Amino acid sequence: MKIAIQALLLVAAVVLAYLVYDSVNSRIVFEQKLAERQSVVVEKLINIRTAQTEFKAEKKRYAQNFDELFNFVKYDSLSLIKAIGTVPDSLTEAQAVEMGIVSRDTSMIAVIDTVLKGINIDSLKYIPFSDGEVFKIDAARIEKNKVSVNVFEVSAKYGQFLKGLNTKNENVDLEKDLKVGSMEDPTTSGNWE
């Protein structure tokens, strides 16, 4: 009887040790998958931010939707201004241009050839790992400190890009956003930075 109890206690100890190991290991595996997925989403958000920044440089505002943004990237051009000549140390570039020492030449270059070169533009709007869900995008003009400024925001909820992962006991707010830009502040930073 004593041997049976010791054997039963040994089995219980092994099972408990395995359960403790498994709970710690599953948390580590989840954290790795979370970091990998976040990295892929952040990369897309950075590419969208780059396109929005170029859009604003040319149009003086941000694109309000992906169709407008992607049409700009695929079919529009950027102004490239070159200064021809050398500016003397005693003058500013504007003064040198005015005096005719330096001239400016403006040429147009296709956006697709400079911004996001080699990236599938049409796939940028889709949230990775979400089964085809689209990033939320918005842009507007707001008043901040009595100044009217352009703002944009592109976001994805954690629940969207963590689809397929067991998040039940992982203490993750699935309604929290991973985003770039802000509709309240004139920033182009991401909330991961």
PDB file of C-alpha atoms in Angstrom:
ATOM      1  CA  MET A   1       0.000   0.000   0.000  1.00  0.00           C
ATOM      2  CA  LYS A   2       2.850   2.356   0.900  1.00  0.00           C
ATOM      3  CA  ILE A   3       4.541   1.698  -2.474  1.00  0.00           C
ATOM      4  CA  ALA A   4       1.284   2.349  -4.326  1.00  0.00           C
ATOM      5  CA  ILE A   5       0.883   5.718  -2.586  1.00  0.00           C
ATOM      6  CA  GLN A   6       4.504   6.654  -3.372  1.00  0.00           C
ATOM      7  CA  ALA A   7       4.005   5.672  -7.028  1.00  0.00           C
ATOM      8  CA  LEU A   8       0.798   7.701  -7.180  1.00  0.00           C
ATOM      9  CA  LEU A   9       2.558  10.725  -5.639  1.00  0.00           C
ATOM     10  CA  LEU A  10       5.445  10.342  -8.114  1.00  0.00           C
ATOM     11  CA  VAL A  11       3.029  10.294 -11.057  1.00  0.00           C
ATOM     12  CA  ALA A  12       1.200  13.344  -9.632  1.00  0.00           C
ATOM     13  CA  ALA A  13       4.517  15.192  -9.228  1.00  0.00           C
ATOM     14  CA  VAL A  14       5.528  14.419 -12.829  1.00  0.00           C
ATOM     15  CA  VAL A  15       2.129  15.564 -14.137  1.00  0.00           C
ATOM     16  CA  LEU A  16       2.289  18.796 -12.124  1.00  0.00           C
ATOM     17  CA  ALA A  17       5.859  19.460 -13.302  1.00  0.00           C
ATOM     18  CA  TYR A  18       4.759  18.969 -16.908  1.00  0.00           C
ATOM     19  CA  LEU A  19       1.770  21.318 -16.457  1.00  0.00           C
ATOM     20  CA  VAL A  20       4.000  24.032 -14.969  1.00  0.00           C
ATOM     21  CA  TYR A  21       6.532  23.620 -17.785  1.00  0.00           C
ATOM     22  CA  ASP A  22       3.796  23.648 -20.436  1.00  0.00           C
ATOM     23  CA  SER A  23       2.177  26.815 -19.085  1.00  0.00           C
ATOM     24  CA  VAL A  24       5.506  28.675 -19.062  1.00  0.00           C
ATOM     25  CA  ASN A  25       6.536  27.324 -22.452  1.00  0.00           C
ATOM     26  CA  SER A  26       3.188  28.156 -24.080  1.00  0.00           C
ATOM     27  CA  ARG A  27       3.539  31.759 -22.864  1.00  0.00           C
ATOM     28  CA  ILE A  28       7.018  31.980 -24.397  1.00  0.00           C
ATOM     29  CA  VAL A  29       5.778  30.539 -27.702  1.00  0.00           C
ATOM     30  CA  PHE A  30       2.829  32.971 -27.720  1.00  0.00           C
ATOM     31  CA  GLU A  31       5.128  35.943 -27.050  1.00  0.00           C
ATOM     32  CA  GLN A  32       7.346  34.894 -29.974  1.00  0.00           C
ATOM     33  CA  LYS A  33       4.365  34.590 -32.335  1.00  0.00           C
ATOM     34  CA  LEU A  34       2.974  37.919 -31.110  1.00  0.00           C
ATOM     35  CA  ALA A  35       6.316  39.642 -31.775  1.00  0.00           C
ATOM     36  CA  GLU A  36       6.588  38.073 -35.253  1.00  0.00           C
ATOM     37  CA  ARG A  37       3.066  39.119 -36.231  1.00  0.00           C
ATOM     38  CA  GLN A  38       3.483  42.607 -34.796  1.00  0.00           C
ATOM     39  CA  SER A  39       6.677  43.021 -36.810  1.00  0.00           C
ATOM     40  CA  VAL A  40       4.920  42.164 -40.086  1.00  0.00           C
ATOM     41  CA  VAL A  41       2.018  44.538 -39.325  1.00  0.00           C
ATOM     42  CA  VAL A  42       4.409  47.337 -38.309  1.00  0.00           C
ATOM     43  CA  GLU A  43       6.313  46.937 -41.585  1.00  0.00           C
ATOM     44  CA  LYS A  44       3.085  47.457 -43.538  1.00  0.00           C
ATOM     45  CA  LEU A  45       2.147  50.455 -41.392  1.00  0.00           C
ATOM     46  CA  ILE A  46       5.577  52.000 -42.058  1.00  0.00           C
ATOM     47  CA  ASN A  47       5.091  51.522 -45.818  1.00  0.00           C
ATOM     48  CA  ILE A  48       1.636  53.120 -45.641  1.00  0.00           C
ATOM     49  CA  ARG A  49       3.106  56.019 -43.647  1.00  0.00           C
ATOM     50  CA  THR A  50       5.768  56.500 -46.340  1.00  0.00           C
ATOM     51  CA  ALA A  51       3.088  56.651 -49.040  1.00  0.00           C
ATOM     52  CA  GLN A  52       0.992  59.077 -46.963  1.00  0.00           C
ATOM     53  CA  THR A  53       4.012  61.336 -46.380  1.00  0.00           C
ATOM     54  CA  GLU A  54       4.735  61.527 -50.117  1.00  0.00           C
ATOM     55  CA  PHE A  55       1.037  62.077 -50.854  1.00  0.00           C
ATOM     56  CA  LYS A  56       0.997  65.019 -48.452  1.00  0.00           C
ATOM     57  CA  ALA A  57       4.191  66.477 -49.914  1.00  0.00           C
ATOM     58  CA  GLU A  58       2.523  66.649 -53.339  1.00  0.00           C
ATOM     59  CA  LYS A  59      -1.155  67.210 -52.485  1.00  0.00           C
ATOM     60  CA  LYS A  60      -0.765  69.243 -49.247  1.00  0.00           C
ATOM     61  CA  ARG A  61      -3.088  66.831 -47.414  1.00  0.00           C
ATOM     62  CA  TYR A  62      -3.282  63.127 -46.551  1.00  0.00           C
ATOM     63  CA  ALA A  63      -5.234  60.526 -48.532  1.00  0.00           C
ATOM     64  CA  GLN A  64      -8.555  59.647 -46.918  1.00  0.00           C
ATOM     65  CA  ASN A  65      -8.765  56.111 -48.326  1.00  0.00           C
ATOM     66  CA  PHE A  66      -6.598  53.439 -49.869  1.00  0.00           C
ATOM     67  CA  ASP A  67      -7.945  53.901 -53.408  1.00  0.00           C
ATOM     68  CA  GLU A  68      -6.845  57.541 -53.423  1.00  0.00           C
ATOM     69  CA  LEU A  69      -3.469  56.691 -51.868  1.00  0.00           C
ATOM     70  CA  PHE A  70      -2.711  53.745 -54.144  1.00  0.00           C
ATOM     71  CA  ASN A  71      -3.774  55.621 -57.289  1.00  0.00           C
ATOM     72  CA  PHE A  72      -1.293  58.325 -56.314  1.00  0.00           C
ATOM     73  CA  VAL A  73       1.514  55.806 -55.759  1.00  0.00           C
ATOM     74  CA  LYS A  74       0.795  53.891 -58.978  1.00  0.00           C
ATOM     75  CA  TYR A  75      -0.024  56.661 -61.436  1.00  0.00           C
ATOM     76  CA  ASP A  76       1.190  60.029 -60.129  1.00  0.00           C
ATOM     77  CA  SER A  77       4.569  61.749 -60.180  1.00  0.00           C
ATOM     78  CA  LEU A  78       6.737  63.580 -57.662  1.00  0.00           C
ATOM     79  CA  SER A  79       8.424  66.905 -58.353  1.00  0.00           C
ATOM     80  CA  LEU A  80      12.188  66.598 -58.143  1.00  0.00           C
ATOM     81  CA  ILE A  81      13.945  69.964 -57.912  1.00  0.00           C
ATOM     82  CA  LYS A  82      17.652  70.084 -58.737  1.00  0.00           C
ATOM     83  CA  ALA A  83      19.939  73.039 -58.116  1.00  0.00           C
ATOM     84  CA  ILE A  84      22.346  73.506 -60.994  1.00  0.00           C
ATOM     85  CA  GLY A  85      25.516  75.386 -60.083  1.00  0.00           C
ATOM     86  CA  THR A  86      27.421  76.044 -56.877  1.00  0.00           C
ATOM     87  CA  VAL A  87      26.237  78.333 -54.115  1.00  0.00           C
ATOM     88  CA  PRO A  88      29.052  80.606 -52.863  1.00  0.00           C
ATOM     89  CA  ASP A  89      29.676  80.516 -49.112  1.00  0.00           C
ATOM     90  CA  SER A  90      28.671  84.159 -48.785  1.00  0.00           C
ATOM     91  CA  LEU A  91      25.151  83.610 -50.209  1.00  0.00           C
ATOM     92  CA  THR A  92      22.094  81.538 -49.449  1.00  0.00           C
ATOM     93  CA  GLU A  93      20.704  79.302 -52.167  1.00  0.00           C
ATOM     94  CA  ALA A  94      17.746  81.656 -52.667  1.00  0.00           C
ATOM     95  CA  GLN A  95      20.122  84.620 -53.158  1.00  0.00           C
ATOM     96  CA  ALA A  96      22.261  82.605 -55.601  1.00  0.00           C
ATOM     97  CA  VAL A  97      19.152  81.697 -57.610  1.00  0.00           C
ATOM     98  CA  GLU A  98      18.037  85.344 -57.633  1.00  0.00           C
ATOM     99  CA  MET A  99      21.459  86.469 -58.892  1.00  0.00           C
ATOM    100  CA  GLY A 100      21.500  83.767 -61.589  1.00  0.00           C
ATOM    101  CA  ILE A 101      24.535  81.919 -60.166  1.00  0.00           C
ATOM    102  CA  VAL A 102      22.418  78.843 -59.502  1.00  0.00           C
ATOM    103  CA  SER A 103      19.392  77.673 -61.456  1.00  0.00           C
ATOM    104  CA  ARG A 104      16.732  75.187 -60.513  1.00  0.00           C
ATOM    105  CA  ASP A 105      15.448  72.437 -62.728  1.00  0.00           C
ATOM    106  CA  THR A 106      12.210  70.654 -61.881  1.00  0.00           C
ATOM    107  CA  SER A 107      11.617  67.198 -63.252  1.00  0.00           C
ATOM    108  CA  MET A 108       8.881  64.701 -62.590  1.00  0.00           C
ATOM    109  CA  ILE A 109       9.549  61.145 -61.477  1.00  0.00           C
ATOM    110  CA  ALA A 110       6.952  58.394 -61.098  1.00  0.00           C
ATOM    111  CA  VAL A 111       6.024  57.775 -57.456  1.00  0.00           C
ATOM    112  CA  ILE A 112       6.048  54.008 -57.963  1.00  0.00           C
ATOM    113  CA  ASP A 113       9.715  54.231 -59.035  1.00  0.00           C
ATOM    114  CA  THR A 114      10.789  56.017 -55.857  1.00  0.00           C
ATOM    115  CA  VAL A 115       8.377  55.251 -53.035  1.00  0.00           C
ATOM    116  CA  LEU A 116       7.784  51.632 -52.051  1.00  0.00           C
ATOM    117  CA  LYS A 117       9.713  50.307 -55.014  1.00  0.00           C
ATOM    118  CA  GLY A 118       9.319  46.534 -55.313  1.00  0.00           C
ATOM    119  CA  ILE A 119       6.326  46.363 -52.944  1.00  0.00           C
ATOM    120  CA  ASN A 120       2.930  45.059 -54.041  1.00  0.00           C
ATOM    121  CA  ILE A 121       0.949  48.264 -53.494  1.00  0.00           C
ATOM    122  CA  ASP A 122      -2.478  46.632 -53.741  1.00  0.00           C
ATOM    123  CA  SER A 123      -1.738  44.235 -50.870  1.00  0.00           C
ATOM    124  CA  LEU A 124      -0.698  47.009 -48.443  1.00  0.00           C
ATOM    125  CA  LYS A 125      -4.252  47.643 -47.271  1.00  0.00           C
ATOM    126  CA  TYR A 126      -4.719  44.079 -46.003  1.00  0.00           C
ATOM    127  CA  ILE A 127      -3.895  43.253 -42.385  1.00  0.00           C
ATOM    128  CA  PRO A 128      -1.518  40.272 -42.246  1.00  0.00           C
ATOM    129  CA  PHE A 129      -2.874  37.076 -40.633  1.00  0.00           C
ATOM    130  CA  SER A 130      -6.457  38.467 -40.643  1.00  0.00           C
ATOM    131  CA  ASP A 131      -8.027  36.513 -43.495  1.00  0.00           C
ATOM    132  CA  GLY A 132      -8.337  39.570 -45.750  1.00  0.00           C
ATOM    133  CA  GLU A 133      -9.441  42.274 -43.323  1.00  0.00           C
ATOM    134  CA  VAL A 134      -8.442  45.830 -44.262  1.00  0.00           C
ATOM    135  CA  PHE A 135      -6.591  48.410 -42.155  1.00  0.00           C
ATOM    136  CA  LYS A 136      -8.797  51.238 -40.915  1.00  0.00           C
ATOM    137  CA  ILE A 137      -7.694  54.499 -42.573  1.00  0.00           C
ATOM    138  CA  ASP A 138      -8.802  58.054 -41.922  1.00  0.00           C
ATOM    139  CA  ALA A 139      -7.540  61.558 -42.683  1.00  0.00           C
ATOM    140  CA  ALA A 140      -8.811  65.062 -41.946  1.00  0.00           C
ATOM    141  CA  ARG A 141      -7.888  68.596 -40.963  1.00  0.00           C
ATOM    142  CA  ILE A 142      -8.055  69.408 -37.266  1.00  0.00           C
ATOM    143  CA  GLU A 143      -7.353  72.480 -35.216  1.00  0.00           C
ATOM    144  CA  LYS A 144      -4.461  72.062 -32.810  1.00  0.00           C
ATOM    145  CA  ASN A 145      -3.266  75.027 -30.728  1.00  0.00           C
ATOM    146  CA  LYS A 146      -5.329  77.354 -32.943  1.00  0.00           C
ATOM    147  CA  VAL A 147      -3.605  76.068 -36.091  1.00  0.00           C
ATOM    148  CA  SER A 148      -5.312  73.961 -38.760  1.00  0.00           C
ATOM    149  CA  VAL A 149      -3.227  70.846 -39.480  1.00  0.00           C
ATOM    150  CA  ASN A 150      -3.592  67.735 -41.599  1.00  0.00           C
ATOM    151  CA  VAL A 151      -3.702  64.407 -39.767  1.00  0.00           C
ATOM    152  CA  PHE A 152      -4.106  60.754 -40.687  1.00  0.00           C
ATOM    153  CA  GLU A 153      -4.377  57.440 -38.873  1.00  0.00           C
ATOM    154  CA  VAL A 154      -4.087  53.855 -40.067  1.00  0.00           C
ATOM    155  CA  SER A 155      -4.790  51.084 -37.571  1.00  0.00           C
ATOM    156  CA  ALA A 156      -5.453  47.400 -36.966  1.00  0.00           C
ATOM    157  CA  LYS A 157      -6.842  45.791 -33.835  1.00  0.00           C
ATOM    158  CA  TYR A 158      -4.756  43.124 -32.123  1.00  0.00           C
ATOM    159  CA  GLY A 159      -7.707  40.763 -32.487  1.00  0.00           C
ATOM    160  CA  GLN A 160      -7.462  41.111 -36.259  1.00  0.00           C
ATOM    161  CA  PHE A 161      -3.822  40.079 -36.693  1.00  0.00           C
ATOM    162  CA  LEU A 162      -3.817  37.559 -33.836  1.00  0.00           C
ATOM    163  CA  LYS A 163      -6.536  35.464 -35.480  1.00  0.00           C
ATOM    164  CA  GLY A 164      -5.866  31.769 -35.118  1.00  0.00           C
ATOM    165  CA  LEU A 165      -3.773  32.133 -31.957  1.00  0.00           C
ATOM    166  CA  ASN A 166      -5.071  31.034 -28.585  1.00  0.00           C
ATOM    167  CA  THR A 167      -5.231  34.345 -26.724  1.00  0.00           C
ATOM    168  CA  LYS A 168      -7.631  33.226 -23.996  1.00  0.00           C
ATOM    169  CA  ASN A 169      -5.165  33.193 -21.079  1.00  0.00           C
ATOM    170  CA  GLU A 170      -2.517  35.485 -22.564  1.00  0.00           C
ATOM    171  CA  ASN A 171      -3.617  38.837 -21.090  1.00  0.00           C
ATOM    172  CA  VAL A 172      -3.844  40.579 -24.481  1.00  0.00           C
ATOM    173  CA  ASP A 173      -6.380  43.336 -25.148  1.00  0.00           C
ATOM    174  CA  LEU A 174      -7.747  42.283 -28.541  1.00  0.00           C
ATOM    175  CA  GLU A 175      -9.509  45.663 -28.952  1.00  0.00           C
ATOM    176  CA  LYS A 176      -6.250  47.616 -28.622  1.00  0.00           C
ATOM    177  CA  ASP A 177      -4.951  49.191 -31.843  1.00  0.00           C
ATOM    178  CA  LEU A 178      -1.555  48.991 -33.467  1.00  0.00           C
ATOM    179  CA  LYS A 179      -1.497  52.261 -35.405  1.00  0.00           C
ATOM    180  CA  VAL A 180       0.478  54.918 -37.200  1.00  0.00           C
ATOM    181  CA  GLY A 181      -0.522  58.577 -37.085  1.00  0.00           C
ATOM    182  CA  SER A 182      -3.266  60.086 -34.964  1.00  0.00           C
ATOM    183  CA  MET A 183      -6.579  61.823 -35.546  1.00  0.00           C
ATOM    184  CA  GLU A 184      -6.029  63.968 -32.426  1.00  0.00           C
ATOM    185  CA  ASP A 185      -2.388  65.058 -32.845  1.00  0.00           C
ATOM    186  CA  PRO A 186      -0.291  66.059 -35.871  1.00  0.00           C
ATOM    187  CA  THR A 187       2.086  63.086 -35.715  1.00  0.00           C
ATOM    188  CA  THR A 188       3.172  60.390 -38.123  1.00  0.00           C
ATOM    189  CA  SER A 189       4.664  58.193 -35.410  1.00  0.00           C
ATOM    190  CA  GLY A 190       3.476  54.695 -34.710  1.00  0.00           C
ATOM    191  CA  ASN A 191       2.331  53.671 -31.233  1.00  0.00           C
ATOM    192  CA  TRP A 192       5.015  50.946 -31.222  1.00  0.00           C
ATOM    193  CA  GLU A 193       7.827  53.538 -31.459  1.00  0.00           C
TER     194      GLU A 193
END
